[in-house]
Structure formats: C-alpha cells, structure tokens
Amino acid sequence: MKVTRPGSMTPSMGGGDGRYPSSPYGLFAYGKDSGRRRAPNQDHQVDIDTNDVPDAVEEAPYHTPDMANVLGIPDNQVTPAVEQAIGRLMVRINGLTENLSELKQRQAHLARSEGRDPFTGAISRPAFMQILENEMALVGADRTNRTLLLCELADIDEILQRHGQDCKEGLFNYVRRIMADFIMSPHHLGYLGCNDFAALMYNVDEEDIWQRVDAITRWLDQHPFVHNDQPISVVPVFGLHHAHSGDTPRSALNAADTALRAHKEMYLAQLARIPQGI
C-alpha cells in the first residue's frame, strides 16, 4: 500500500541532506530569496511505501489469572472469591512493605542519634568513656598517638546567675558547635556533664592542639552567644594529656584535669592583675 502525503508549505531539511534548515526562520540566514530559489515546487507529493510495516497489535489486558499463575493457582480455580482474596492479600502485602520501609528509616535515625547527648549534640559521656577505654587499651600496641583534651567553661556559674538557666542549653550547644568546627573527624568530641567537654585526638602534636585551643577561645570571645538579644561571652579553659602505655580512662582524665586546673589558676591570676573597671 502506498500513502501519498502532501508537501509542506515550509521548506524542510530537503530529505536530510543538510541544505535547508529545519526552522522556517532559517531561510533568512541564507539571503531573502534563498527559500524561493532552493524550494521551487511547494506542492510536491511524496509516496511512502507501507507494505513492510506490520499491523498494530493491541496489548492484552491484565487479568487476575496472570497474578494467580504467579501464585501457583490453576486458571480453572480462579473464582470471584479467589480473585477477591488475592486482592486483599496484595493490599496487605503493600501495607507491610510500607511499614517495613518506615521501620528501616526509624532504625537508621536511631543509629545516627545513638550515643549522642541530647543536651549538647556531642557524644554522650557513656559513649565517650567507652571509646576512651577502647583506645587506652591500644596505646603502645600501634603507632597512633592519642591525646586527651579536656575543656571547662570557667565562668558558667556567673553566666547562669546573670542570665538564668534559660540560656544554658543554647549556650552549651553553641560551644559544642564551635569546638566541633576545630575538632573534626576522626577525632571524637564528647560532653562529660556539668560544664566539661572532652576530645580524643589522634596523631596531633601539642603545638597543633594549642593552636586549635587558641582559635576556639578567640572565636568564642569575638562571636559571643546571643540570648534574649544579649551577648554572652564564655571563657573556656583547657588541659591536655598525651596517653602512654598503661593509661586507663580514669588516669588519662585525671592527668588532663590536673593540667586544666593549672591552666585555670594561671587564667584567674591574670584576671586578678587586671585593675578593676578596665
């Protein structure tokens, strides 16, 4: 069978030979008379042979017996009651699938939040102490250097007396975020309770640690936490301890705390030398 198609009133691509643009506006790119010269006959006809084109076949509709065959039920046993039962079964399966997907999402959320302190967002004390215990057991058995850094907010009592307990959660969360910007993975940052933070750091020399401490202190001083439109400056003091063979979590914390007390006394002595009112 041959189908005769009338010619187009607009110059075409010329059978794909690249002589004419596909857009009617393209004629003007070749001169104002290019369309007239290049397309002399606008009423031509094209014969298309469709003998080799197969006839369209309608797609067979979906039947319940197809689903029954998947379940192993013979076609002759697919009654309306069986069809309804299969439908209810599929609805139930879909519901269970959705519930399973929601359960997996909840489990993933719990896994991410497990071991986190809800007050500050840092690693909770039990989780941090477990990490510290595991790492102290490895000291001397590998080439990794481990340093415990302890941080205390020295003026927290004065802050709470002046601004109230309202600011405590926001302030501690703010301090944790600033410290986390300078103590990143693979190092661990935990909250030990009260006004103490702790960090376990790997293969970092003492000079590098004190540079981070100085950066944290300067940032908190220059960008104070704002509560009820009032800036709150916080003063952190630090102590560090390089772990050695035979250390336990308690001995490492005690050593870091001793260094922190010395740092705090030095800071308070500097404040005492500053004249009042300055």
PDB file of C-alpha atoms in Angstrom:
ATOM      1  CA  MET A   1       0.000   0.000   0.000  1.00  0.00           C
ATOM      2  CA  LYS A   2       1.224   3.484  -0.833  1.00  0.00           C
ATOM      3  CA  VAL A   3       0.257   6.613   1.079  1.00  0.00           C
ATOM      4  CA  THR A   4       0.545   9.975  -0.648  1.00  0.00           C
ATOM      5  CA  ARG A   5       1.481  12.793   1.680  1.00  0.00           C
ATOM      6  CA  PRO A   6       1.002  16.401   0.529  1.00  0.00           C
ATOM      7  CA  GLY A   7       4.076  18.547   0.520  1.00  0.00           C
ATOM      8  CA  SER A   8       4.792  21.093   3.231  1.00  0.00           C
ATOM      9  CA  MET A   9       4.325  24.790   2.619  1.00  0.00           C
ATOM     10  CA  THR A  10       7.533  25.425   4.509  1.00  0.00           C
ATOM     11  CA  PRO A  11      10.958  24.402   3.149  1.00  0.00           C
ATOM     12  CA  SER A  12      12.197  21.344   5.048  1.00  0.00           C
ATOM     13  CA  MET A  13      15.583  19.751   5.553  1.00  0.00           C
ATOM     14  CA  GLY A  14      15.488  18.506   1.981  1.00  0.00           C
ATOM     15  CA  GLY A  15      15.486  14.827   2.853  1.00  0.00           C
ATOM     16  CA  GLY A  16      18.244  15.241   5.419  1.00  0.00           C
ATOM     17  CA  ASP A  17      20.901  16.451   3.020  1.00  0.00           C
ATOM     18  CA  GLY A  18      21.672  19.475   5.176  1.00  0.00           C
ATOM     19  CA  ARG A  19      20.869  22.082   2.536  1.00  0.00           C
ATOM     20  CA  TYR A  20      17.931  23.683   4.305  1.00  0.00           C
ATOM     21  CA  PRO A  21      17.315  24.489   7.940  1.00  0.00           C
ATOM     22  CA  SER A  22      14.545  22.695   9.794  1.00  0.00           C
ATOM     23  CA  SER A  23      13.158  26.003  11.090  1.00  0.00           C
ATOM     24  CA  PRO A  24      11.252  28.286   8.656  1.00  0.00           C
ATOM     25  CA  TYR A  25      13.149  31.226  10.148  1.00  0.00           C
ATOM     26  CA  GLY A  26      16.389  29.684   8.999  1.00  0.00           C
ATOM     27  CA  LEU A  27      15.769  30.774   5.411  1.00  0.00           C
ATOM     28  CA  PHE A  28      16.688  34.312   6.254  1.00  0.00           C
ATOM     29  CA  ALA A  29      20.168  33.183   7.267  1.00  0.00           C
ATOM     30  CA  TYR A  30      20.915  32.375   3.605  1.00  0.00           C
ATOM     31  CA  GLY A  31      19.505  35.540   1.985  1.00  0.00           C
ATOM     32  CA  LYS A  32      15.982  36.791   1.477  1.00  0.00           C
ATOM     33  CA  ASP A  33      15.435  34.826  -1.747  1.00  0.00           C
ATOM     34  CA  SER A  34      17.051  31.551  -0.680  1.00  0.00           C
ATOM     35  CA  GLY A  35      13.721  29.936   0.077  1.00  0.00           C
ATOM     36  CA  ARG A  36      12.358  30.824  -3.339  1.00  0.00           C
ATOM     37  CA  ARG A  37      15.475  29.662  -5.210  1.00  0.00           C
ATOM     38  CA  ARG A  38      16.043  26.462  -3.200  1.00  0.00           C
ATOM     39  CA  ALA A  39      12.393  25.332  -2.986  1.00  0.00           C
ATOM     40  CA  PRO A  40      10.907  25.829  -6.483  1.00  0.00           C
ATOM     41  CA  ASN A  41       7.949  23.461  -6.059  1.00  0.00           C
ATOM     42  CA  GLN A  42       5.909  23.902  -2.892  1.00  0.00           C
ATOM     43  CA  ASP A  43       3.143  21.466  -3.968  1.00  0.00           C
ATOM     44  CA  HIS A  44       5.195  18.303  -4.433  1.00  0.00           C
ATOM     45  CA  GLN A  45       3.897  14.967  -3.146  1.00  0.00           C
ATOM     46  CA  VAL A  46       5.818  12.125  -1.510  1.00  0.00           C
ATOM     47  CA  ASP A  47       4.902   8.448  -1.869  1.00  0.00           C
ATOM     48  CA  ILE A  48       5.576   6.313   1.223  1.00  0.00           C
ATOM     49  CA  ASP A  49       5.531   2.524   0.861  1.00  0.00           C
ATOM     50  CA  THR A  50       3.968   0.917   3.956  1.00  0.00           C
ATOM     51  CA  ASN A  51       3.788  -2.680   2.741  1.00  0.00           C
ATOM     52  CA  ASP A  52       6.528  -3.802   5.145  1.00  0.00           C
ATOM     53  CA  VAL A  53       5.068  -2.074   8.206  1.00  0.00           C
ATOM     54  CA  PRO A  54       3.315  -4.664  10.466  1.00  0.00           C
ATOM     55  CA  ASP A  55      -0.221  -4.030  11.626  1.00  0.00           C
ATOM     56  CA  ALA A  56      -0.649  -2.652  15.124  1.00  0.00           C
ATOM     57  CA  VAL A  57      -1.403  -5.281  17.748  1.00  0.00           C
ATOM     58  CA  GLU A  58      -3.423  -4.313  20.781  1.00  0.00           C
ATOM     59  CA  GLU A  59      -1.765  -5.142  24.110  1.00  0.00           C
ATOM     60  CA  ALA A  60      -3.548  -7.872  26.022  1.00  0.00           C
ATOM     61  CA  PRO A  61      -5.271  -6.528  29.130  1.00  0.00           C
ATOM     62  CA  TYR A  62      -4.063  -7.549  32.583  1.00  0.00           C
ATOM     63  CA  HIS A  63      -6.117 -10.344  34.112  1.00  0.00           C
ATOM     64  CA  THR A  64      -6.288 -11.673  37.645  1.00  0.00           C
ATOM     65  CA  PRO A  65      -5.444 -15.216  36.389  1.00  0.00           C
ATOM     66  CA  ASP A  66      -1.986 -13.871  35.458  1.00  0.00           C
ATOM     67  CA  MET A  67      -1.422 -12.988  39.116  1.00  0.00           C
ATOM     68  CA  ALA A  68      -2.918 -16.321  40.138  1.00  0.00           C
ATOM     69  CA  ASN A  69      -0.471 -18.144  37.891  1.00  0.00           C
ATOM     70  CA  VAL A  70       2.392 -16.383  39.644  1.00  0.00           C
ATOM     71  CA  LEU A  71       0.975 -17.667  42.936  1.00  0.00           C
ATOM     72  CA  GLY A  72       0.649 -21.197  41.517  1.00  0.00           C
ATOM     73  CA  ILE A  73      -3.178 -21.258  41.306  1.00  0.00           C
ATOM     74  CA  PRO A  74      -4.564 -23.052  38.227  1.00  0.00           C
ATOM     75  CA  ASP A  75      -6.679 -20.909  35.896  1.00  0.00           C
ATOM     76  CA  ASN A  76      -9.766 -23.049  36.333  1.00  0.00           C
ATOM     77  CA  GLN A  77      -9.721 -22.425  40.085  1.00  0.00           C
ATOM     78  CA  VAL A  78      -9.669 -18.628  39.863  1.00  0.00           C
ATOM     79  CA  THR A  79     -13.176 -17.856  41.039  1.00  0.00           C
ATOM     80  CA  PRO A  80     -14.507 -14.413  42.041  1.00  0.00           C
ATOM     81  CA  ALA A  81     -13.904 -15.362  45.680  1.00  0.00           C
ATOM     82  CA  VAL A  82     -10.300 -16.306  44.924  1.00  0.00           C
ATOM     83  CA  GLU A  83      -9.868 -13.080  42.991  1.00  0.00           C
ATOM     84  CA  GLN A  84     -11.117 -11.033  45.969  1.00  0.00           C
ATOM     85  CA  ALA A  85      -8.870 -12.965  48.342  1.00  0.00           C
ATOM     86  CA  ILE A  86      -5.853 -12.284  46.120  1.00  0.00           C
ATOM     87  CA  GLY A  87      -6.742  -8.593  46.020  1.00  0.00           C
ATOM     88  CA  ARG A  88      -6.931  -8.384  49.807  1.00  0.00           C
ATOM     89  CA  LEU A  89      -3.634 -10.252  50.051  1.00  0.00           C
ATOM     90  CA  MET A  90      -1.918  -7.796  47.732  1.00  0.00           C
ATOM     91  CA  VAL A  91      -3.266  -4.843  49.734  1.00  0.00           C
ATOM     92  CA  ARG A  92      -1.927  -6.441  52.909  1.00  0.00           C
ATOM     93  CA  ILE A  93       1.482  -7.048  51.305  1.00  0.00           C
ATOM     94  CA  ASN A  94       1.672  -3.433  50.177  1.00  0.00           C
ATOM     95  CA  GLY A  95       0.859  -2.281  53.715  1.00  0.00           C
ATOM     96  CA  LEU A  96       3.540  -4.500  55.214  1.00  0.00           C
ATOM     97  CA  THR A  97       6.071  -3.220  52.676  1.00  0.00           C
ATOM     98  CA  GLU A  98       5.329   0.392  53.615  1.00  0.00           C
ATOM     99  CA  ASN A  99       5.577  -0.434  57.334  1.00  0.00           C
ATOM    100  CA  LEU A 100       8.916  -2.151  56.771  1.00  0.00           C
ATOM    101  CA  SER A 101      10.258   0.866  54.894  1.00  0.00           C
ATOM    102  CA  GLU A 102       9.170   3.197  57.730  1.00  0.00           C
ATOM    103  CA  LEU A 103      10.740   0.880  60.308  1.00  0.00           C
ATOM    104  CA  LYS A 104      14.047   0.907  58.435  1.00  0.00           C
ATOM    105  CA  GLN A 105      14.018   4.710  58.365  1.00  0.00           C
ATOM    106  CA  ARG A 106      13.424   4.840  62.123  1.00  0.00           C
ATOM    107  CA  GLN A 107      16.231   2.367  62.756  1.00  0.00           C
ATOM    108  CA  ALA A 108      18.593   4.461  60.631  1.00  0.00           C
ATOM    109  CA  HIS A 109      17.624   7.569  62.615  1.00  0.00           C
ATOM    110  CA  LEU A 110      18.218   5.787  65.938  1.00  0.00           C
ATOM    111  CA  ALA A 111      21.578   4.514  64.730  1.00  0.00           C
ATOM    112  CA  ARG A 112      22.633   8.059  63.872  1.00  0.00           C
ATOM    113  CA  SER A 113      21.451   9.502  67.173  1.00  0.00           C
ATOM    114  CA  GLU A 114      22.654   6.625  69.368  1.00  0.00           C
ATOM    115  CA  GLY A 115      25.385   7.688  71.746  1.00  0.00           C
ATOM    116  CA  ARG A 116      24.607  11.403  71.310  1.00  0.00           C
ATOM    117  CA  ASP A 117      23.943  13.683  74.232  1.00  0.00           C
ATOM    118  CA  PRO A 118      20.503  15.291  73.699  1.00  0.00           C
ATOM    119  CA  PHE A 119      21.562  18.385  75.645  1.00  0.00           C
ATOM    120  CA  THR A 120      24.553  19.404  73.522  1.00  0.00           C
ATOM    121  CA  GLY A 121      24.604  17.082  70.489  1.00  0.00           C
ATOM    122  CA  ALA A 122      28.099  15.850  71.354  1.00  0.00           C
ATOM    123  CA  ILE A 123      28.988  12.238  72.127  1.00  0.00           C
ATOM    124  CA  SER A 124      27.382  11.296  75.437  1.00  0.00           C
ATOM    125  CA  ARG A 125      29.501  10.555  78.498  1.00  0.00           C
ATOM    126  CA  PRO A 126      28.901   6.744  78.463  1.00  0.00           C
ATOM    127  CA  ALA A 127      29.707   6.505  74.768  1.00  0.00           C
ATOM    128  CA  PHE A 128      32.809   8.706  75.070  1.00  0.00           C
ATOM    129  CA  MET A 129      34.096   6.753  78.067  1.00  0.00           C
ATOM    130  CA  GLN A 130      33.649   3.512  76.108  1.00  0.00           C
ATOM    131  CA  ILE A 131      35.646   4.981  73.205  1.00  0.00           C
ATOM    132  CA  LEU A 132      38.291   6.185  75.641  1.00  0.00           C
ATOM    133  CA  GLU A 133      38.539   2.757  77.273  1.00  0.00           C
ATOM    134  CA  ASN A 134      38.936   1.033  73.910  1.00  0.00           C
ATOM    135  CA  GLU A 135      41.605   3.485  72.765  1.00  0.00           C
ATOM    136  CA  MET A 136      43.604   3.374  76.011  1.00  0.00           C
ATOM    137  CA  ALA A 137      43.844  -0.394  75.605  1.00  0.00           C
ATOM    138  CA  LEU A 138      45.516   0.149  72.214  1.00  0.00           C
ATOM    139  CA  VAL A 139      48.137   2.651  73.377  1.00  0.00           C
ATOM    140  CA  GLY A 140      51.592   1.188  72.725  1.00  0.00           C
ATOM    141  CA  ALA A 141      50.197  -1.573  70.507  1.00  0.00           C
ATOM    142  CA  ASP A 142      50.222   0.583  67.371  1.00  0.00           C
ATOM    143  CA  ARG A 143      51.872   3.721  66.053  1.00  0.00           C
ATOM    144  CA  THR A 144      48.916   6.006  66.738  1.00  0.00           C
ATOM    145  CA  ASN A 145      49.454   8.871  69.169  1.00  0.00           C
ATOM    146  CA  ARG A 146      46.405   9.679  71.291  1.00  0.00           C
ATOM    147  CA  THR A 147      45.848  12.926  73.167  1.00  0.00           C
ATOM    148  CA  LEU A 148      43.008  13.683  75.552  1.00  0.00           C
ATOM    149  CA  LEU A 149      41.898  17.318  75.628  1.00  0.00           C
ATOM    150  CA  LEU A 150      39.645  18.482  78.470  1.00  0.00           C
ATOM    151  CA  CYS A 151      37.642  21.725  78.321  1.00  0.00           C
ATOM    152  CA  GLU A 152      35.779  23.502  81.120  1.00  0.00           C
ATOM    153  CA  LEU A 153      33.619  26.615  80.874  1.00  0.00           C
ATOM    154  CA  ALA A 154      35.231  28.582  83.695  1.00  0.00           C
ATOM    155  CA  ASP A 155      32.638  31.316  84.143  1.00  0.00           C
ATOM    156  CA  ILE A 156      29.462  29.252  83.741  1.00  0.00           C
ATOM    157  CA  ASP A 157      28.252  29.924  87.301  1.00  0.00           C
ATOM    158  CA  GLU A 158      28.498  33.677  86.819  1.00  0.00           C
ATOM    159  CA  ILE A 159      26.707  33.393  83.455  1.00  0.00           C
ATOM    160  CA  LEU A 160      23.821  31.404  84.935  1.00  0.00           C
ATOM    161  CA  GLN A 161      23.441  33.846  87.819  1.00  0.00           C
ATOM    162  CA  ARG A 162      23.287  36.769  85.427  1.00  0.00           C
ATOM    163  CA  HIS A 163      21.191  35.273  82.599  1.00  0.00           C
ATOM    164  CA  GLY A 164      19.346  32.392  84.288  1.00  0.00           C
ATOM    165  CA  GLN A 165      19.052  28.729  83.403  1.00  0.00           C
ATOM    166  CA  ASP A 166      17.221  29.599  80.185  1.00  0.00           C
ATOM    167  CA  CYS A 167      20.445  30.221  78.312  1.00  0.00           C
ATOM    168  CA  LYS A 168      22.237  27.053  79.421  1.00  0.00           C
ATOM    169  CA  GLU A 169      21.082  24.635  76.726  1.00  0.00           C
ATOM    170  CA  GLY A 170      21.616  27.078  73.874  1.00  0.00           C
ATOM    171  CA  LEU A 171      24.987  28.175  75.224  1.00  0.00           C
ATOM    172  CA  PHE A 172      26.326  24.638  75.627  1.00  0.00           C
ATOM    173  CA  ASN A 173      25.079  23.654  72.186  1.00  0.00           C
ATOM    174  CA  TYR A 174      26.759  26.747  70.722  1.00  0.00           C
ATOM    175  CA  VAL A 175      30.074  25.924  72.421  1.00  0.00           C
ATOM    176  CA  ARG A 176      29.883  22.354  71.151  1.00  0.00           C
ATOM    177  CA  ARG A 177      29.328  23.555  67.549  1.00  0.00           C
ATOM    178  CA  ILE A 178      32.307  25.904  67.705  1.00  0.00           C
ATOM    179  CA  MET A 179      34.561  23.225  69.169  1.00  0.00           C
ATOM    180  CA  ALA A 180      33.393  20.735  66.530  1.00  0.00           C
ATOM    181  CA  ASP A 181      34.477  23.175  63.793  1.00  0.00           C
ATOM    182  CA  PHE A 182      38.088  22.862  65.024  1.00  0.00           C
ATOM    183  CA  ILE A 183      37.972  19.269  66.327  1.00  0.00           C
ATOM    184  CA  MET A 184      36.695  17.308  63.371  1.00  0.00           C
ATOM    185  CA  SER A 185      36.521  13.641  62.445  1.00  0.00           C
ATOM    186  CA  PRO A 186      38.315  11.295  63.009  1.00  0.00           C
ATOM    187  CA  HIS A 187      38.744  12.982  66.404  1.00  0.00           C
ATOM    188  CA  HIS A 188      35.992  12.464  68.989  1.00  0.00           C
ATOM    189  CA  LEU A 189      34.241  15.288  70.836  1.00  0.00           C
ATOM    190  CA  GLY A 190      32.161  14.382  73.896  1.00  0.00           C
ATOM    191  CA  TYR A 191      30.205  16.051  76.676  1.00  0.00           C
ATOM    192  CA  LEU A 192      31.044  14.736  80.139  1.00  0.00           C
ATOM    193  CA  GLY A 193      28.332  16.605  82.038  1.00  0.00           C
ATOM    194  CA  CYS A 194      28.230  19.767  84.172  1.00  0.00           C
ATOM    195  CA  ASN A 195      30.420  22.216  82.232  1.00  0.00           C
ATOM    196  CA  ASP A 196      33.028  19.792  80.862  1.00  0.00           C
ATOM    197  CA  PHE A 197      33.769  18.783  77.280  1.00  0.00           C
ATOM    198  CA  ALA A 198      36.428  16.282  76.233  1.00  0.00           C
ATOM    199  CA  ALA A 199      38.107  15.441  72.945  1.00  0.00           C
ATOM    200  CA  LEU A 200      40.180  12.412  71.983  1.00  0.00           C
ATOM    201  CA  MET A 201      42.569  13.342  69.181  1.00  0.00           C
ATOM    202  CA  TYR A 202      44.834  11.169  67.025  1.00  0.00           C
ATOM    203  CA  ASN A 203      48.350  11.888  65.726  1.00  0.00           C
ATOM    204  CA  VAL A 204      48.208  15.612  66.554  1.00  0.00           C
ATOM    205  CA  ASP A 205      51.217  17.291  68.132  1.00  0.00           C
ATOM    206  CA  GLU A 206      50.924  19.618  71.111  1.00  0.00           C
ATOM    207  CA  GLU A 207      51.558  22.785  69.119  1.00  0.00           C
ATOM    208  CA  ASP A 208      48.715  21.952  66.743  1.00  0.00           C
ATOM    209  CA  ILE A 209      46.348  21.299  69.660  1.00  0.00           C
ATOM    210  CA  TRP A 210      47.150  24.628  71.332  1.00  0.00           C
ATOM    211  CA  GLN A 211      46.605  26.415  68.030  1.00  0.00           C
ATOM    212  CA  ARG A 212      43.134  24.892  67.878  1.00  0.00           C
ATOM    213  CA  VAL A 213      42.522  25.832  71.506  1.00  0.00           C
ATOM    214  CA  ASP A 214      43.553  29.413  70.785  1.00  0.00           C
ATOM    215  CA  ALA A 215      41.265  29.542  67.739  1.00  0.00           C
ATOM    216  CA  ILE A 216      38.290  28.244  69.760  1.00  0.00           C
ATOM    217  CA  THR A 217      38.950  30.754  72.554  1.00  0.00           C
ATOM    218  CA  ARG A 218      39.289  33.706  70.184  1.00  0.00           C
ATOM    219  CA  TRP A 219      36.144  32.725  68.233  1.00  0.00           C
ATOM    220  CA  LEU A 220      34.043  32.469  71.398  1.00  0.00           C
ATOM    221  CA  ASP A 221      35.398  35.833  72.527  1.00  0.00           C
ATOM    222  CA  GLN A 222      34.771  37.594  69.210  1.00  0.00           C
ATOM    223  CA  HIS A 223      31.429  35.882  68.459  1.00  0.00           C
ATOM    224  CA  PRO A 224      29.591  35.541  71.770  1.00  0.00           C
ATOM    225  CA  PHE A 225      26.410  33.541  72.142  1.00  0.00           C
ATOM    226  CA  VAL A 226      23.290  35.723  71.954  1.00  0.00           C
ATOM    227  CA  HIS A 227      20.405  35.064  74.338  1.00  0.00           C
ATOM    228  CA  ASN A 228      17.388  37.381  74.522  1.00  0.00           C
ATOM    229  CA  ASP A 229      19.318  39.890  72.403  1.00  0.00           C
ATOM    230  CA  GLN A 230      22.125  39.907  74.977  1.00  0.00           C
ATOM    231  CA  PRO A 231      25.644  38.677  74.070  1.00  0.00           C
ATOM    232  CA  ILE A 232      27.085  36.105  76.461  1.00  0.00           C
ATOM    233  CA  SER A 233      30.853  35.714  76.494  1.00  0.00           C
ATOM    234  CA  VAL A 234      32.144  32.391  77.740  1.00  0.00           C
ATOM    235  CA  VAL A 235      35.688  31.632  78.898  1.00  0.00           C
ATOM    236  CA  PRO A 236      36.922  28.074  78.210  1.00  0.00           C
ATOM    237  CA  VAL A 237      39.982  26.642  79.938  1.00  0.00           C
ATOM    238  CA  PHE A 238      41.803  23.559  78.681  1.00  0.00           C
ATOM    239  CA  GLY A 239      44.070  20.776  79.793  1.00  0.00           C
ATOM    240  CA  LEU A 240      45.638  18.026  77.728  1.00  0.00           C
ATOM    241  CA  HIS A 241      47.321  14.702  78.330  1.00  0.00           C
ATOM    242  CA  HIS A 242      49.292  12.579  75.893  1.00  0.00           C
ATOM    243  CA  ALA A 243      48.297   8.972  76.513  1.00  0.00           C
ATOM    244  CA  HIS A 244      51.045   6.455  77.234  1.00  0.00           C
ATOM    245  CA  SER A 245      51.173   2.726  77.786  1.00  0.00           C
ATOM    246  CA  GLY A 246      49.375   1.681  80.956  1.00  0.00           C
ATOM    247  CA  ASP A 247      46.902   4.560  80.918  1.00  0.00           C
ATOM    248  CA  THR A 248      43.299   3.896  81.851  1.00  0.00           C
ATOM    249  CA  PRO A 249      40.323   6.175  81.125  1.00  0.00           C
ATOM    250  CA  ARG A 250      40.380   7.406  84.733  1.00  0.00           C
ATOM    251  CA  SER A 251      44.127   8.065  84.840  1.00  0.00           C
ATOM    252  CA  ALA A 252      44.004   9.892  81.499  1.00  0.00           C
ATOM    253  CA  LEU A 253      41.100  12.068  82.653  1.00  0.00           C
ATOM    254  CA  ASN A 254      42.814  12.818  85.972  1.00  0.00           C
ATOM    255  CA  ALA A 255      46.002  13.853  84.206  1.00  0.00           C
ATOM    256  CA  ALA A 256      44.112  16.097  81.780  1.00  0.00           C
ATOM    257  CA  ASP A 257      42.126  17.571  84.685  1.00  0.00           C
ATOM    258  CA  THR A 258      45.333  18.375  86.579  1.00  0.00           C
ATOM    259  CA  ALA A 259      46.643  20.254  83.530  1.00  0.00           C
ATOM    260  CA  LEU A 260      43.299  22.056  83.234  1.00  0.00           C
ATOM    261  CA  ARG A 261      43.441  23.218  86.877  1.00  0.00           C
ATOM    262  CA  ALA A 262      46.887  24.660  86.280  1.00  0.00           C
ATOM    263  CA  HIS A 263      45.629  26.482  83.197  1.00  0.00           C
ATOM    264  CA  LYS A 264      42.631  27.798  85.127  1.00  0.00           C
ATOM    265  CA  GLU A 265      44.755  29.085  88.005  1.00  0.00           C
ATOM    266  CA  MET A 266      47.002  30.880  85.541  1.00  0.00           C
ATOM    267  CA  TYR A 267      43.960  32.464  83.863  1.00  0.00           C
ATOM    268  CA  LEU A 268      42.489  33.594  87.214  1.00  0.00           C
ATOM    269  CA  ALA A 269      45.851  35.019  88.237  1.00  0.00           C
ATOM    270  CA  GLN A 270      45.945  37.060  85.026  1.00  0.00           C
ATOM    271  CA  LEU A 271      42.456  38.390  85.760  1.00  0.00           C
ATOM    272  CA  ALA A 272      43.495  39.337  89.293  1.00  0.00           C
ATOM    273  CA  ARG A 273      46.332  41.502  87.915  1.00  0.00           C
ATOM    274  CA  ILE A 274      43.907  43.492  85.727  1.00  0.00           C
ATOM    275  CA  PRO A 275      42.766  46.696  87.514  1.00  0.00           C
ATOM    276  CA  GLN A 276      39.084  46.886  88.324  1.00  0.00           C
ATOM    277  CA  GLY A 277      36.955  48.792  85.836  1.00  0.00           C
ATOM    278  CA  ILE A 278      39.164  48.095  82.827  1.00  0.00           C
TER     279      ILE A 278
END
